[in-house]
Short mmCIF file of C-alpha atoms and ligand atoms in Angstrom, two decimals:
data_model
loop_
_atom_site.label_atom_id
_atom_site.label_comp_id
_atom_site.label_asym_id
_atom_site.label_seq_id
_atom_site.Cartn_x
_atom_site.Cartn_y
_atom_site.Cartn_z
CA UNK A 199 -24.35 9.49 14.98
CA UNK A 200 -25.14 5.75 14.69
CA UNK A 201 -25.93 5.10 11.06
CA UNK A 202 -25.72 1.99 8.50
CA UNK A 203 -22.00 1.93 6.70
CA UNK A 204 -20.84 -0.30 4.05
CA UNK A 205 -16.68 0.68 3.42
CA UNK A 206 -14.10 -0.95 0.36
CA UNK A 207 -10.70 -1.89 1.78
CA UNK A 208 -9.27 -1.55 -1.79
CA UNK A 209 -5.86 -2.51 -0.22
CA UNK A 210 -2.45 -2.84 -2.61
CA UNK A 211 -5.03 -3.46 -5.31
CA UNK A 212 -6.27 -1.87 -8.75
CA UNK A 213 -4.02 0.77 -11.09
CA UNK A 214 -4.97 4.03 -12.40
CA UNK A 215 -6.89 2.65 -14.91
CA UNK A 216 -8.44 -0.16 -13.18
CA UNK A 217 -9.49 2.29 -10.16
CA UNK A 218 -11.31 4.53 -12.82
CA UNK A 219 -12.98 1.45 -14.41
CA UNK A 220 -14.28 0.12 -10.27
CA UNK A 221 -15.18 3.70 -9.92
CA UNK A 222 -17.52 4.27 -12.99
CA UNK A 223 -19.12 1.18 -12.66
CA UNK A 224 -20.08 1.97 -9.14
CA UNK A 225 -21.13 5.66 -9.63
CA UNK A 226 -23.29 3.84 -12.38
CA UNK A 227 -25.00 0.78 -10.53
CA UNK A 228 -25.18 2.23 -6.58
CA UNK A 229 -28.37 1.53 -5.60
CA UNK A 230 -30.30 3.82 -3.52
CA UNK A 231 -29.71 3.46 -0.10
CA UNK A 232 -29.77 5.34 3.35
CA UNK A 233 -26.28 3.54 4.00
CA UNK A 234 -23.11 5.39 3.99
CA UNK A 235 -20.92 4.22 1.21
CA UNK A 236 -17.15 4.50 1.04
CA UNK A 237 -14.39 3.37 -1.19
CA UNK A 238 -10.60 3.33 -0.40
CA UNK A 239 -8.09 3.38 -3.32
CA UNK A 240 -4.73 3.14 -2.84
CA UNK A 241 -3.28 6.52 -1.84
CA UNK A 242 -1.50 7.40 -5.37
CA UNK A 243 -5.12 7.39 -6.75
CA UNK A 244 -6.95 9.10 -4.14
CA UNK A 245 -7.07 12.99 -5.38
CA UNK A 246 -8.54 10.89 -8.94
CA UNK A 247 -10.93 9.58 -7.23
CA UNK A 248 -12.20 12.40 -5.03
CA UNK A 249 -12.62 14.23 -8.05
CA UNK A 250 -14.00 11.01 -10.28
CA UNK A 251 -16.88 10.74 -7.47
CA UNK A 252 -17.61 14.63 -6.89
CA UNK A 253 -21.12 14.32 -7.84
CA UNK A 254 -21.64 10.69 -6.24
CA UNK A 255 -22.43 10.34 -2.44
CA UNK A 256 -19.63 7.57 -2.57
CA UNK A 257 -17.68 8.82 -0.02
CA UNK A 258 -13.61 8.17 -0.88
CA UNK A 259 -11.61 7.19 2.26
CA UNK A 260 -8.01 6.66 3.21
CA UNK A 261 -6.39 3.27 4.11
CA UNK A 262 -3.94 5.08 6.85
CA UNK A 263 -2.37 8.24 7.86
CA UNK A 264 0.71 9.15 10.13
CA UNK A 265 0.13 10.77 13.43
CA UNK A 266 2.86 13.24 12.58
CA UNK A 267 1.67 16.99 11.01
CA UNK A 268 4.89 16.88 8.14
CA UNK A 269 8.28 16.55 8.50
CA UNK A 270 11.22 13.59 7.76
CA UNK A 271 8.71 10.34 8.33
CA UNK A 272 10.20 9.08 4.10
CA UNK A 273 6.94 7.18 2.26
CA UNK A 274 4.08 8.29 4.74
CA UNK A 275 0.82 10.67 3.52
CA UNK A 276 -0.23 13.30 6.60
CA UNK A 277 -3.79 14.32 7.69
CA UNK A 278 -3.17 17.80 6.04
CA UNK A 279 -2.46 16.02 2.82
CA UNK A 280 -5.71 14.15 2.51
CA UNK A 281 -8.00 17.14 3.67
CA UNK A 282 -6.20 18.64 0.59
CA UNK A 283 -7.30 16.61 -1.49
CA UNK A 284 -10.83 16.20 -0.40
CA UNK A 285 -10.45 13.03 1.43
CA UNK A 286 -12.16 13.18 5.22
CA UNK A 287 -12.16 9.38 6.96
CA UNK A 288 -9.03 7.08 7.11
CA UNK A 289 -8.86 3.61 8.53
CA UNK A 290 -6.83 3.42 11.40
CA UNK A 291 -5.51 0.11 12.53
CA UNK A 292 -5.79 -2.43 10.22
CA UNK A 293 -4.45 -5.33 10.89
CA UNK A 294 -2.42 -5.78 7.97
CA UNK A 295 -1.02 -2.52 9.63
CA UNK A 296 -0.45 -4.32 13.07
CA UNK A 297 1.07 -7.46 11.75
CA UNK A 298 2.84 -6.23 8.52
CA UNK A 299 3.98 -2.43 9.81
CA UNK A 300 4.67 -2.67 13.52
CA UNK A 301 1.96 -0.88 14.18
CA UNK A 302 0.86 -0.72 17.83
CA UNK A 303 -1.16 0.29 20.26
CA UNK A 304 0.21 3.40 21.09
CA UNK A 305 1.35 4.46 17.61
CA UNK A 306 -2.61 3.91 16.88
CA UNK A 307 -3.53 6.23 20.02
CA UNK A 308 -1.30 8.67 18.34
CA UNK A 309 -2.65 8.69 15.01
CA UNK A 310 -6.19 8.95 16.81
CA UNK A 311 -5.08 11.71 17.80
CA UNK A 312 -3.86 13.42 14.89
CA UNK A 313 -6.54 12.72 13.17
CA UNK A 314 -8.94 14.07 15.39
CA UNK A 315 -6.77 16.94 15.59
CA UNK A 316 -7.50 17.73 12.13
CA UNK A 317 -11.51 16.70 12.81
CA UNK A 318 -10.86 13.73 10.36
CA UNK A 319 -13.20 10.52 10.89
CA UNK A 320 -11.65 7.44 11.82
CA UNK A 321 -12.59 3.53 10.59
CA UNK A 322 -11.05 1.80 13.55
CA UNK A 323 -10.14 -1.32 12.89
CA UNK A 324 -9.32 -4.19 15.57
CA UNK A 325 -9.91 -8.02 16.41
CA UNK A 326 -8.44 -10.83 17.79
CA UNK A 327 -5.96 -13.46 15.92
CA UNK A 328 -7.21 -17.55 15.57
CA UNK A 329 -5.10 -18.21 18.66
CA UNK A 330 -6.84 -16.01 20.74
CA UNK A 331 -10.48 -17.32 20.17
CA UNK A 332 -8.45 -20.77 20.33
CA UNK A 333 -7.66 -20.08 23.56
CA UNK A 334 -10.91 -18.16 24.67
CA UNK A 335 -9.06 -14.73 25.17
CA UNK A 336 -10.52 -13.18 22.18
CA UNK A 337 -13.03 -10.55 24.48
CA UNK A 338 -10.02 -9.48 26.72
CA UNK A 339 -7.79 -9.15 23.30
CA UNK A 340 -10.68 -6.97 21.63
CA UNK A 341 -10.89 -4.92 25.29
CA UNK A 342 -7.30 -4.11 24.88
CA UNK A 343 -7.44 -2.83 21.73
CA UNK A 344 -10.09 -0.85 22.22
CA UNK A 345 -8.78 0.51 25.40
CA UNK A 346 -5.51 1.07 24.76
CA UNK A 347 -6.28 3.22 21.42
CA UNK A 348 -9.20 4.86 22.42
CA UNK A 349 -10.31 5.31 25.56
CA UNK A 350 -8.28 8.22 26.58
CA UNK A 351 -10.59 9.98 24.15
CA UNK A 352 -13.09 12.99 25.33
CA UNK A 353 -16.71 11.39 24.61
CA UNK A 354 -17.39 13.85 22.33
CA UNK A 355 -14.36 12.85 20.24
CA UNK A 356 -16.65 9.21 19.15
CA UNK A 357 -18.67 10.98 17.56
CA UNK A 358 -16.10 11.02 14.89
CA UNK A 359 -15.34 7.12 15.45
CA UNK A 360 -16.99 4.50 13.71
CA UNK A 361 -15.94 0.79 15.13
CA UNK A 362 -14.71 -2.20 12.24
CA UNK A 363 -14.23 -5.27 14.66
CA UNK A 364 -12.44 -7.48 12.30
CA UNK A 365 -11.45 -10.96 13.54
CA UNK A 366 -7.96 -11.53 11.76
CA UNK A 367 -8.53 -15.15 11.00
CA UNK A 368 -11.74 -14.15 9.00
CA UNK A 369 -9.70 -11.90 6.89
CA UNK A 370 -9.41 -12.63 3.68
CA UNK A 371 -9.34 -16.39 3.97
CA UNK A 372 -12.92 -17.21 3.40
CA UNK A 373 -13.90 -17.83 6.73
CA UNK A 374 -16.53 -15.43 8.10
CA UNK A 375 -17.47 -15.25 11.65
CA UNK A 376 -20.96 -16.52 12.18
CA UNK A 377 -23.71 -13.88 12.33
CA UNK A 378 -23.78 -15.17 16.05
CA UNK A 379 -20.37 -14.46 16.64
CA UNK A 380 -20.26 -11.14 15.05
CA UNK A 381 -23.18 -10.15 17.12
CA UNK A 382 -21.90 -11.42 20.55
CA UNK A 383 -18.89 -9.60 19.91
CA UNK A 384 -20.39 -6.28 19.05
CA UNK A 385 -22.55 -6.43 21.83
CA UNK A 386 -19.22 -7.50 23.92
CA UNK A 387 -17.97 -4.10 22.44
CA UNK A 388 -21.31 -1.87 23.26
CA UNK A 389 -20.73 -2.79 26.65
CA UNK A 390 -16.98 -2.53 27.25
CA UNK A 391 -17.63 1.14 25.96
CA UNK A 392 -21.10 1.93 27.94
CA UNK A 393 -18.85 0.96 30.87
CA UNK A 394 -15.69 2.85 30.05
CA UNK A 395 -18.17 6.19 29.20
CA UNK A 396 -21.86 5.18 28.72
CA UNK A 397 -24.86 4.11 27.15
CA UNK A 398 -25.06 7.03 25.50
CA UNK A 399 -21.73 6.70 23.60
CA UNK A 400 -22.61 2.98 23.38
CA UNK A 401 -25.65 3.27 21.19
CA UNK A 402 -24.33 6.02 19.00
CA UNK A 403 -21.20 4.64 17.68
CA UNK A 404 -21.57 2.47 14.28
CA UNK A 405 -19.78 -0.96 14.68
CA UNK A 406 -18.54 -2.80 11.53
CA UNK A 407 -18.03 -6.38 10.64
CA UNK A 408 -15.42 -7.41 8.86
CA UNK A 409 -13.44 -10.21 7.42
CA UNK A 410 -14.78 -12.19 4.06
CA UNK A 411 -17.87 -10.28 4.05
CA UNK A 412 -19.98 -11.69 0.48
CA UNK A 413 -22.84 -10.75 -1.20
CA UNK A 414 -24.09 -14.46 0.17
CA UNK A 415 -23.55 -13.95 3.76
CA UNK A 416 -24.12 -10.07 4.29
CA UNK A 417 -27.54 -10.22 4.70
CA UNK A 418 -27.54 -12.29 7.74
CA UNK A 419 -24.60 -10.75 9.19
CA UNK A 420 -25.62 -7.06 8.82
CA UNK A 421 -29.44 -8.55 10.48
CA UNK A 422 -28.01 -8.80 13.78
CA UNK A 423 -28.81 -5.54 15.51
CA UNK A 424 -25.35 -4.65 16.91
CA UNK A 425 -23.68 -5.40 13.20
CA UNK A 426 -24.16 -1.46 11.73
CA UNK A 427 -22.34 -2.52 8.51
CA UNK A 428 -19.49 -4.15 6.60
CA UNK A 429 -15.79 -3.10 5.95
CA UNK A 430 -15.23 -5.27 2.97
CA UNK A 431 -12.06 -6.19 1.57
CA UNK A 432 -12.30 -8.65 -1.12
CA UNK A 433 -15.84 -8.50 -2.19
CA UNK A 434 -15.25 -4.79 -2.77
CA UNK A 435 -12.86 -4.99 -5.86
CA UNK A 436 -15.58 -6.64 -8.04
CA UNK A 437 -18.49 -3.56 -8.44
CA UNK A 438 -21.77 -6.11 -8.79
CA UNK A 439 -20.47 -8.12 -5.76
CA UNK A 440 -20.16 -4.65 -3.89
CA UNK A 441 -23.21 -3.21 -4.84
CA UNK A 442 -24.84 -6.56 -3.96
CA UNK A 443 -23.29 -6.32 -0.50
CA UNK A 444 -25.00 -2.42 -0.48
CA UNK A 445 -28.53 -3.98 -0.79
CA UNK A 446 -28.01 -6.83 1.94
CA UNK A 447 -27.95 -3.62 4.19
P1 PGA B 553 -11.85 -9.42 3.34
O1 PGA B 553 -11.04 -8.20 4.02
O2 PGA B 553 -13.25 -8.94 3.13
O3 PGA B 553 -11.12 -9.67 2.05
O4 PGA B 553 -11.76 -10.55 4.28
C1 PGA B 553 -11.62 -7.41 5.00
C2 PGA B 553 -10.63 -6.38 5.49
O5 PGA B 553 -9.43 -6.68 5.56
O6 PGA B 553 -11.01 -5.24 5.82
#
């Protein structure tokens, strides 16, 4: 179901003790809202925080999973392993993950798949790079991505999908895409997947902006109608610029 999302992509950041510091000041300023919120700590603090936020309707989310059930994969954290520990959603695709861990296309179908396997919701994240806008290829870029991770799916499997079209050049550098831009490429997006299923599919699936997200630009950003929410890197760490970014929605 289509509904208003703002997610922290805590990356490599925050220790035990600073995670249970970002985490008490959120539980304590989170302002109401009909938004779905969602935190990410790094993995070795996840089963803290799931417990840390058991009262809260912060929602705690992983930053990846593998696609395989257990077995010989040496540093990696399976879908049984978070449902464990109370964690439900991971983010699938980042592209710290694509440029940084070789992760591709396919691998990202396959960890799709396991996680729907295992009914877990996926944050899928995908966008083009500065060249490709450069260049004007930056719609059939964002196509690819989407189509070569997702559209093998069952329609019913998006209900379990929520969208986080993050342009890698707005990532963490300061540079957000214009409002405009966001919402010409989430409508690109609505379309590319009313005609690869329908308008049914379309209309129900949340799509997230990302990349340098602040409290002083969310507001316009998450006005355009095709913008459902943030996935906020950055801004997240610091719990009055987060919250702040909660209101704007
Ligand atoms: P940023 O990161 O908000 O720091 O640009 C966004 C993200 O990587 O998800």
């Amino acid at each position: 179901m289509r509904s208003k999302i703002v997610a922290g992509n805590w990356k490599m950041n925050k220790n035990l003790t600073d995670t249970e510091t970002l985490l008490a000041e959120l539980s304590a300023k989170l302002p109401d809202t009909n938004a779905e919120v969602m935190v990410s700590p790094t993995y070795v603090n996840l089963a803290g925080a799931t417990r840390a936020l058991e009262n809260s309707t912060i929602e705690v989310i992983a930053q990846n999973m593998h696609f395989a059930e257990s077995g010989a994969y040496t540093g990696e954290i399976s879908a049984d392993m978070l449902l464990s520990i109370g964690v439900n959603t991971a983010i699938i695709g980042h592209s710290e993950r694509r440029a940084y861990f070789g992760e591709t296309d396919a691998i990202l179908a396959k960890k799709v798949a396991a996680a729907l396997a295992k009914n877990i919701r996926i944050v899928f994240c995908f966008g083009e790079e500065l060249e490709d806008r450069k260049s004007g290829n930056h719609f059939k870029v964002v196509e690819s991505q989407l189509k070569n991770a997702l559209f093998s799916l069952d329609s019913n499997a998006w209900g379990k999908i929520v969208l986080a079209y993050e342009p890698v050049w707005a990532i963490g550098t300061g540079e957000t895409a214009s409002p405009e831009q966001a919402q010409e490429m989430h409508a690109f997006i609505r379309k590319t997947i009313t005609e690869g299923y329908n308008a049914e599919v379309a209309d129900e699936v949340s799509i997230l902006y990302g990349g340098s997200v602040k409290p002083g630009n969310a507001t316009e950003i998450f006005s355009k109608p095709d913008v459902d929410g943030g996935l906020i890197g950055g801004a997240s760490l610091v719990a009055d610029d987060f919250v702040a970014i909660i209101k704007a929605i």
